[in-house]
Short mmCIF file of C-alpha atoms in Angstrom, two decimals:
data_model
loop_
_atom_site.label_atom_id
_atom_site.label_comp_id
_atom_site.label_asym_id
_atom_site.label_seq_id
_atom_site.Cartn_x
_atom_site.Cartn_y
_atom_site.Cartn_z
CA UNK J 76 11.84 -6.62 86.83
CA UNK J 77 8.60 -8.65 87.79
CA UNK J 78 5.85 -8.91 85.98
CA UNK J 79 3.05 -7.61 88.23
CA UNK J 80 -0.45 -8.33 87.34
CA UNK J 81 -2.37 -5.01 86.74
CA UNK J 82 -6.34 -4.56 88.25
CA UNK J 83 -7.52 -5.79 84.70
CA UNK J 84 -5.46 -8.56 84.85
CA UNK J 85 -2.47 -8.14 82.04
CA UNK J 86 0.86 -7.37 82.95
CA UNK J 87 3.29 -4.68 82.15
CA UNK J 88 5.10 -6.72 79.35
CA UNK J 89 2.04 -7.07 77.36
CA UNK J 90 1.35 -2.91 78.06
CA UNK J 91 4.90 -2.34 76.47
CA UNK J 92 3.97 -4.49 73.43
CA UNK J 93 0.88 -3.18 72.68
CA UNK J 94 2.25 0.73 73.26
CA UNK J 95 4.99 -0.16 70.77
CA UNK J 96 2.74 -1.83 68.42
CA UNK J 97 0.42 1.12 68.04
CA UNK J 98 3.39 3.49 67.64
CA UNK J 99 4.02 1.53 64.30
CA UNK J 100 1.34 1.88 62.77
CA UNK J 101 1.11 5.35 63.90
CA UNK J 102 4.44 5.74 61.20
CA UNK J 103 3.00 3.76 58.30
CA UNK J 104 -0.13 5.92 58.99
CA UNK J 105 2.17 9.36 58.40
CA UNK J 106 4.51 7.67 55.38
CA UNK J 107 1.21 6.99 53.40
CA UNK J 108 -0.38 10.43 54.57
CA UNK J 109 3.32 11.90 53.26
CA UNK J 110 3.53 9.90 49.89
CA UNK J 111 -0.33 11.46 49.45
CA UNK J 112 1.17 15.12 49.08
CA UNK J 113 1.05 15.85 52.83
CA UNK J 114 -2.62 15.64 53.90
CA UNK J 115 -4.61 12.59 54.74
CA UNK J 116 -6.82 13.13 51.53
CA UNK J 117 -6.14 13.15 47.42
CA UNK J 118 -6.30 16.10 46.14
CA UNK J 119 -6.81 16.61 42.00
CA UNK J 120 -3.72 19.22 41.69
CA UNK J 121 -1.45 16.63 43.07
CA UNK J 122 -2.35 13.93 40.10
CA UNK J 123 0.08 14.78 37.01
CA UNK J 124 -1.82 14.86 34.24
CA UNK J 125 0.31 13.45 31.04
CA UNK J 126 -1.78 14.85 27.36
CA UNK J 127 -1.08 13.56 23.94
CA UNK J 128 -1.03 17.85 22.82
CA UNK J 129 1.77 17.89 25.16
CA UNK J 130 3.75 14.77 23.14
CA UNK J 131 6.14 14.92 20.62
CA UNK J 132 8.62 12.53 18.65
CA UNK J 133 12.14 13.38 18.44
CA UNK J 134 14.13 11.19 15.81
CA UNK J 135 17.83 10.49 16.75
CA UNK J 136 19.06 8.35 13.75
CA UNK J 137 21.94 11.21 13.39
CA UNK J 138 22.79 11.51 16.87
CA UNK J 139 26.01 8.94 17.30
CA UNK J 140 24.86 5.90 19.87
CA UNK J 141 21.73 8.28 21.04
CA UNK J 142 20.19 7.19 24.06
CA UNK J 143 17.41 8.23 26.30
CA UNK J 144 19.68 10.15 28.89
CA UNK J 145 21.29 12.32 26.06
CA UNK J 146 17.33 12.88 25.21
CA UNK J 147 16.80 13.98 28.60
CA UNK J 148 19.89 16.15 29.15
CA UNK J 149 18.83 18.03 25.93
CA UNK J 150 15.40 18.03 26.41
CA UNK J 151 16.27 19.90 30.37
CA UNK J 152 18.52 22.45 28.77
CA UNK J 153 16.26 23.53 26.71
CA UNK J 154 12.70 23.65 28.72
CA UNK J 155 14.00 23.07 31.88
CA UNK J 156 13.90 20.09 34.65
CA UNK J 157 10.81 20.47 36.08
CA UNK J 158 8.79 20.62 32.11
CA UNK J 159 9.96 17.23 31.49
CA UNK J 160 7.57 14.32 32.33
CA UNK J 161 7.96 11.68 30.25
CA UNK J 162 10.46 9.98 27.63
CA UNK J 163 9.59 7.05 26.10
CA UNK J 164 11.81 4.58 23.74
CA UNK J 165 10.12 3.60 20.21
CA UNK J 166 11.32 1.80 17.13
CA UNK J 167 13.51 3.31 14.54
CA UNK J 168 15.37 5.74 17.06
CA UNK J 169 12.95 7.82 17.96
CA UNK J 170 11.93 8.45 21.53
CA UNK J 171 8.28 10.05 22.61
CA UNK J 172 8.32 12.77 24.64
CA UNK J 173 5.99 14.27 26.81
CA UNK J 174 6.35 18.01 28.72
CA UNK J 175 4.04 19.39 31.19
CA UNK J 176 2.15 21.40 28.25
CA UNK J 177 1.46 22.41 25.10
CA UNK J 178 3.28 25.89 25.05
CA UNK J 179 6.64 23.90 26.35
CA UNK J 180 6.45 21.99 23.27
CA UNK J 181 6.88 25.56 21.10
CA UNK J 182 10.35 25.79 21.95
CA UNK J 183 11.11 22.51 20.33
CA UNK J 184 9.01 23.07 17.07
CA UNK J 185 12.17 23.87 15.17
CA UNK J 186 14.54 20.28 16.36
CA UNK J 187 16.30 19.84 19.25
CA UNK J 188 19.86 19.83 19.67
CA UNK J 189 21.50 16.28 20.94
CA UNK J 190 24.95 15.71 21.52
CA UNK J 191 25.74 18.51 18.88
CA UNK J 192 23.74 17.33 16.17
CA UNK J 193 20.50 18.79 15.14
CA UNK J 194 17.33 16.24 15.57
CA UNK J 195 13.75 16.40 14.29
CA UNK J 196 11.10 17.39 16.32
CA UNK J 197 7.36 16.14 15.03
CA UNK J 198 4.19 16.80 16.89
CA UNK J 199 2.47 13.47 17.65
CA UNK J 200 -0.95 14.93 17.03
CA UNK J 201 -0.83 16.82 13.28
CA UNK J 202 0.85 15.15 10.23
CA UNK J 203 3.96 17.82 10.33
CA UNK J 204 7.28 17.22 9.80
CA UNK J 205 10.90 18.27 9.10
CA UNK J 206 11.68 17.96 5.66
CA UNK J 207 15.49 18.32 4.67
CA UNK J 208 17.43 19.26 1.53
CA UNK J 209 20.15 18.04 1.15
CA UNK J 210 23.72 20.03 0.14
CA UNK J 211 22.14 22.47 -2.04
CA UNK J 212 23.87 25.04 -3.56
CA UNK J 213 23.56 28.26 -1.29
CA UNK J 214 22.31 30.60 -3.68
CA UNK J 215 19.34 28.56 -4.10
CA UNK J 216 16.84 31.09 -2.84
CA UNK J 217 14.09 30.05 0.03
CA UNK J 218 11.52 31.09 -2.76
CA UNK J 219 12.48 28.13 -4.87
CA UNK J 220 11.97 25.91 -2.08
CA UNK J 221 8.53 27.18 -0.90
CA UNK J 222 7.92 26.38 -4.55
CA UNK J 223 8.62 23.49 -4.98
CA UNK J 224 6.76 22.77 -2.02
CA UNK J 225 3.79 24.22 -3.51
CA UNK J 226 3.96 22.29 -6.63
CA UNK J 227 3.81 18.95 -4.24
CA UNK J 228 0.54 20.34 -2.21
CA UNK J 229 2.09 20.66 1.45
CA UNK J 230 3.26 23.76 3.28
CA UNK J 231 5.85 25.11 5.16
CA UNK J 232 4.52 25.93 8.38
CA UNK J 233 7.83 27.61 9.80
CA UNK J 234 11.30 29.94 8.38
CA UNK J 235 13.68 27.68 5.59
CA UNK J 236 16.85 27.30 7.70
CA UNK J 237 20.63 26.35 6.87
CA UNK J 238 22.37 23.95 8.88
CA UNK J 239 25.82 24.58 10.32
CA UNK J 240 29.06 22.65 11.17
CA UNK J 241 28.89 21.87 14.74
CA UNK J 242 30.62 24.83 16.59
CA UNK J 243 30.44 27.32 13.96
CA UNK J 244 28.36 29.61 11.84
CA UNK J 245 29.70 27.38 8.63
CA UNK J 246 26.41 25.99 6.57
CA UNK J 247 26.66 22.76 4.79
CA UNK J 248 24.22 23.62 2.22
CA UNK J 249 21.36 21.62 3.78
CA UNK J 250 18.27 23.46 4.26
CA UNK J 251 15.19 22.23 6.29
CA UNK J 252 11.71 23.69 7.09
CA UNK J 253 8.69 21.79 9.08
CA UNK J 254 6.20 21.19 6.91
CA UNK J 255 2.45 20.05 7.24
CA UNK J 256 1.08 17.65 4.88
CA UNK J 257 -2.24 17.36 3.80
CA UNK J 258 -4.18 13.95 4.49
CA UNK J 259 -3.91 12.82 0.57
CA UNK J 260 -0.18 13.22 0.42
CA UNK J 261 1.70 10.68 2.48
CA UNK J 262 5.35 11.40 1.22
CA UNK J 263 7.98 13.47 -0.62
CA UNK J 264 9.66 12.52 -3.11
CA UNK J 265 13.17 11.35 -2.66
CA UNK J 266 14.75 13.73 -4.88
CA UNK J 267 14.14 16.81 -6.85
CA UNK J 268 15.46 18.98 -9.34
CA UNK J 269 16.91 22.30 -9.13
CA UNK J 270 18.65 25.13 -11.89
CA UNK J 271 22.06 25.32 -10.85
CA UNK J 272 25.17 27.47 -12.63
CA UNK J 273 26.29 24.08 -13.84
CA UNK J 274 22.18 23.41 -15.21
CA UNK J 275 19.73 21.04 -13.67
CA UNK J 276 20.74 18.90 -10.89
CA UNK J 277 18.87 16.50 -8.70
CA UNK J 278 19.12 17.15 -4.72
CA UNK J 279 18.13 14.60 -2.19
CA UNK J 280 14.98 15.25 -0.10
CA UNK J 281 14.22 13.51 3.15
CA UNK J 282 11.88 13.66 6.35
CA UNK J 283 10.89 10.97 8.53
CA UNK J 284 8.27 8.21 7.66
CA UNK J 285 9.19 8.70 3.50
CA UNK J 286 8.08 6.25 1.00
CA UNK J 287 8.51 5.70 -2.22
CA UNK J 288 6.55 7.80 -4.38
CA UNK J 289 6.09 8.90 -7.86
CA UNK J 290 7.22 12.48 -8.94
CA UNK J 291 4.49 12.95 -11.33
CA UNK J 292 1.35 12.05 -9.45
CA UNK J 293 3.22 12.23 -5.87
CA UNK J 294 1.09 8.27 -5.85
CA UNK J 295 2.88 5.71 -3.06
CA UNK J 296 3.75 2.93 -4.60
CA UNK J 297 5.38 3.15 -7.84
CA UNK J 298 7.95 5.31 -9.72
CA UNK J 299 7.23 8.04 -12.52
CA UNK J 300 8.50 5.44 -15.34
CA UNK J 301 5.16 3.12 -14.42
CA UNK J 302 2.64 6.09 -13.35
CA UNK J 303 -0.60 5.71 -14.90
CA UNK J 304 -0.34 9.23 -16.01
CA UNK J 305 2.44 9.28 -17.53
CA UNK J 306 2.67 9.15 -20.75
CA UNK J 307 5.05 8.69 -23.99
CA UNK J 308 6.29 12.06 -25.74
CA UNK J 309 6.25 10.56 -28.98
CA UNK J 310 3.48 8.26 -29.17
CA UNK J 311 1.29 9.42 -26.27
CA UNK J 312 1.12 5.60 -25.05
CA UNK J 313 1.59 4.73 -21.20
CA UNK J 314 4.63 3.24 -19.38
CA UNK J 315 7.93 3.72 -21.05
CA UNK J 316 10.11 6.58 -22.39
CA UNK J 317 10.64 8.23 -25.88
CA UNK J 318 13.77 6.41 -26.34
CA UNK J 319 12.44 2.97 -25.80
CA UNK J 320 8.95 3.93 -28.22
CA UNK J 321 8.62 1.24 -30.80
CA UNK J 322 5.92 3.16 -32.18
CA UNK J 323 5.92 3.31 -36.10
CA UNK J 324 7.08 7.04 -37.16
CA UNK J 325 7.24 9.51 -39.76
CA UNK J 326 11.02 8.91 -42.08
CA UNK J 327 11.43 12.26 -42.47
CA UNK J 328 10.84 14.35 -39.40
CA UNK J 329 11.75 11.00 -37.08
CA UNK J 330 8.23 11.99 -34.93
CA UNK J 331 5.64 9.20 -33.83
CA UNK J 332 3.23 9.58 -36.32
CA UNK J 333 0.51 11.23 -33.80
CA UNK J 334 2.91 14.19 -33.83
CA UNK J 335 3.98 13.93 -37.25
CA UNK J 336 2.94 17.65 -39.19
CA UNK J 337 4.69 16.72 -43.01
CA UNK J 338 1.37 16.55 -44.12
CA UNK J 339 0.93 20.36 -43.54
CA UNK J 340 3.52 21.10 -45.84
CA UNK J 341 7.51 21.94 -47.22
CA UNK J 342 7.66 25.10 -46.57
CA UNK J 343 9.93 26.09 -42.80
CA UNK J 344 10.63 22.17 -43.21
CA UNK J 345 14.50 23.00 -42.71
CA UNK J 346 14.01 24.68 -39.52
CA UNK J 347 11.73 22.79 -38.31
CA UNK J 348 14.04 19.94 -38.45
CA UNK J 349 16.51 21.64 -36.55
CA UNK J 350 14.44 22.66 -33.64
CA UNK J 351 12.75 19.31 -33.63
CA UNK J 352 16.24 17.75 -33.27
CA UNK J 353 17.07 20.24 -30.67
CA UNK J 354 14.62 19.50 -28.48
CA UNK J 355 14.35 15.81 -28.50
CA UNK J 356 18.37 16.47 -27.48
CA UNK J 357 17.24 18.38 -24.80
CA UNK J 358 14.03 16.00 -23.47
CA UNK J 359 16.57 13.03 -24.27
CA UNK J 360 19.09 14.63 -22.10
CA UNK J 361 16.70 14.95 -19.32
CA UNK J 362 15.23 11.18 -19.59
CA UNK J 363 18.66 10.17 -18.89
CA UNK J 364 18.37 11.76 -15.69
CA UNK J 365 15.23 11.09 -14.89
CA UNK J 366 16.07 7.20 -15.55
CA UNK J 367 19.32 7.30 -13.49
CA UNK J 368 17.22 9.19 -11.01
CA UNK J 369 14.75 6.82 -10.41
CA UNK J 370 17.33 4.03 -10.60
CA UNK J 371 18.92 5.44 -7.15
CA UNK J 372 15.33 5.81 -5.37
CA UNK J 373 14.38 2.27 -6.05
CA UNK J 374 18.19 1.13 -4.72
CA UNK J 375 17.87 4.17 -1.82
CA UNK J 376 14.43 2.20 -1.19
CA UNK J 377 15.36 -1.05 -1.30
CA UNK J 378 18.22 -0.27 1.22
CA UNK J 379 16.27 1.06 3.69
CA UNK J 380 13.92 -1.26 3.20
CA UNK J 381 16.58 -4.27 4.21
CA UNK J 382 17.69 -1.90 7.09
CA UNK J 383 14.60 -2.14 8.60
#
């Protein structure tokens, strides 16, 4: 075919070319017009909006070689595909995730389940969290719990549950409740006591982001043994137990002579003595534990501690 000059004075080759070129850009035109939402303008509906109300962390230190996808194929069967915007990998195994609201983020206020094990669930915007205790005896009631609680200043802020072998309706004696904390108390202690058939026994407590604390005056930092309100039995001094009181005391009734009541007189001396010496059996008894206690907190600590 010839190229014949046109009344203008191009030819059809350069017609073709320039048809074909603005047909091209006609199809960028539509892809860009498409990847807009279908119309040639922005609209505000279109522009996912990602809040921090609608963000939560979800811990998978139990969850064996936990990874984002088993995050996300939880996180789907539970809300549903199209709720899910966002997961996001942090430090210490957790992973921030974000849903398309704040009422999606209900369903996951008591854990999420991952790859058959239970995870925590924390809000990123309030200072909650899932506290755990561990392998208690089952007849410990829920009451005792919420009271001990109480006694440490936070509060539960949903129902005590039991957890269960995977695949059946089996508990394991762990119990765990969300609990809000108050902005003066940063941590839990790492264990408490509880009255069991068998008499006192110390449990292990845990959520996520504990410390070391101090049982007494629930202070960061330091154990009960060096609180600065805690005091000697015997002599009333600071910083040590009965047992290791050098304190000067009384040869007959064996008290630290602050306590020391010979000088009121002979008469119920007898049984006196006896329920003196039955007691400091008793408070001795409970030192021990309390030592051993604190022993295994500062080792606990210091392990996680060189974990990290």
């Amino acid at each position: 075919m010839s190229n014949l000059l046109t009344m203008d004075g191009s030819t059809n080759v350069d017609k073709d070319m320039a048809k074909d070129k603005e047909q091209g850009q006609g199809i960028e035109k539509e892809q860009r017009r498409v990847s807009r939402g279908g119309s040639g303008r922005r609209e505000e509906k279109n522009i996912q909006e990602y809040a921090k109300e609608a963000t939560m962390i979800v811990n998978v230190a139990e969850v064996d070689g936990g990874k984002a996808e088993d995050v996300i194929v939880a996180l789907i069967a539970k809300v549903g595909v199209t709720k899910v915007l966002a997961v996001r990998p942090r430090l210490n195994k957790e992973f921030e995730i974000t849903l398309e609201n704040e009422s999606c983020c209900e369903s996951l206020k008591d854990g999420l389940i991952i790859k058959g094990t239970q995870c925590e669930v924390r809000s990123l915007s309030t200072r909650e969290c899932v506290v755990s205790f561990m392998h208690l005896p089952c007849y410990i009631t829920d009451e005792e719990i919420k009271s001990k609680l109480n006694t440490w200043g936070v509060s539960a802020t949903s129902e005590i549950r039991r957890r269960l072998y995977p695949g059946m309706s089996i508990t394991d004696g762990t119990r765990y409740v969300r609990v809000k904390f108050p902005r003066d108390v940063t941590s839990l202690p790492y264990s408490t006591r509880f009255e069991t058939a068998e008499g006192a026994q110390y449990f292990r407590v845990i959520h996520d982001r504990q410390v070391k604390i101090c049982r007494l005056c629930m202070g960061p930092g330091h154990v009960m043994k060096d609180c600065p309100e805690f005091r000697c039995r015997d002599c009333g001094e600071l910083g040590h137990f009965a047992r290791e009181c050098d304190a000067v005391r009384c040869p007959d009734c064996k008290k630290g002579l602050v306590k020391c009541e010979c000088w009121m007189g002979a008469e119920g001396d007898e049984e006196n003595n006896m329920e003196t010496e039955e007691t400091q059996s008793e408070e001795e008894e409970e030192e021990e534990q309390m030592e051993a206690r604190e022993q295994d907190e500062g080792e606990q600590a210091g392990g996680t501690v060189g974990n990290e």
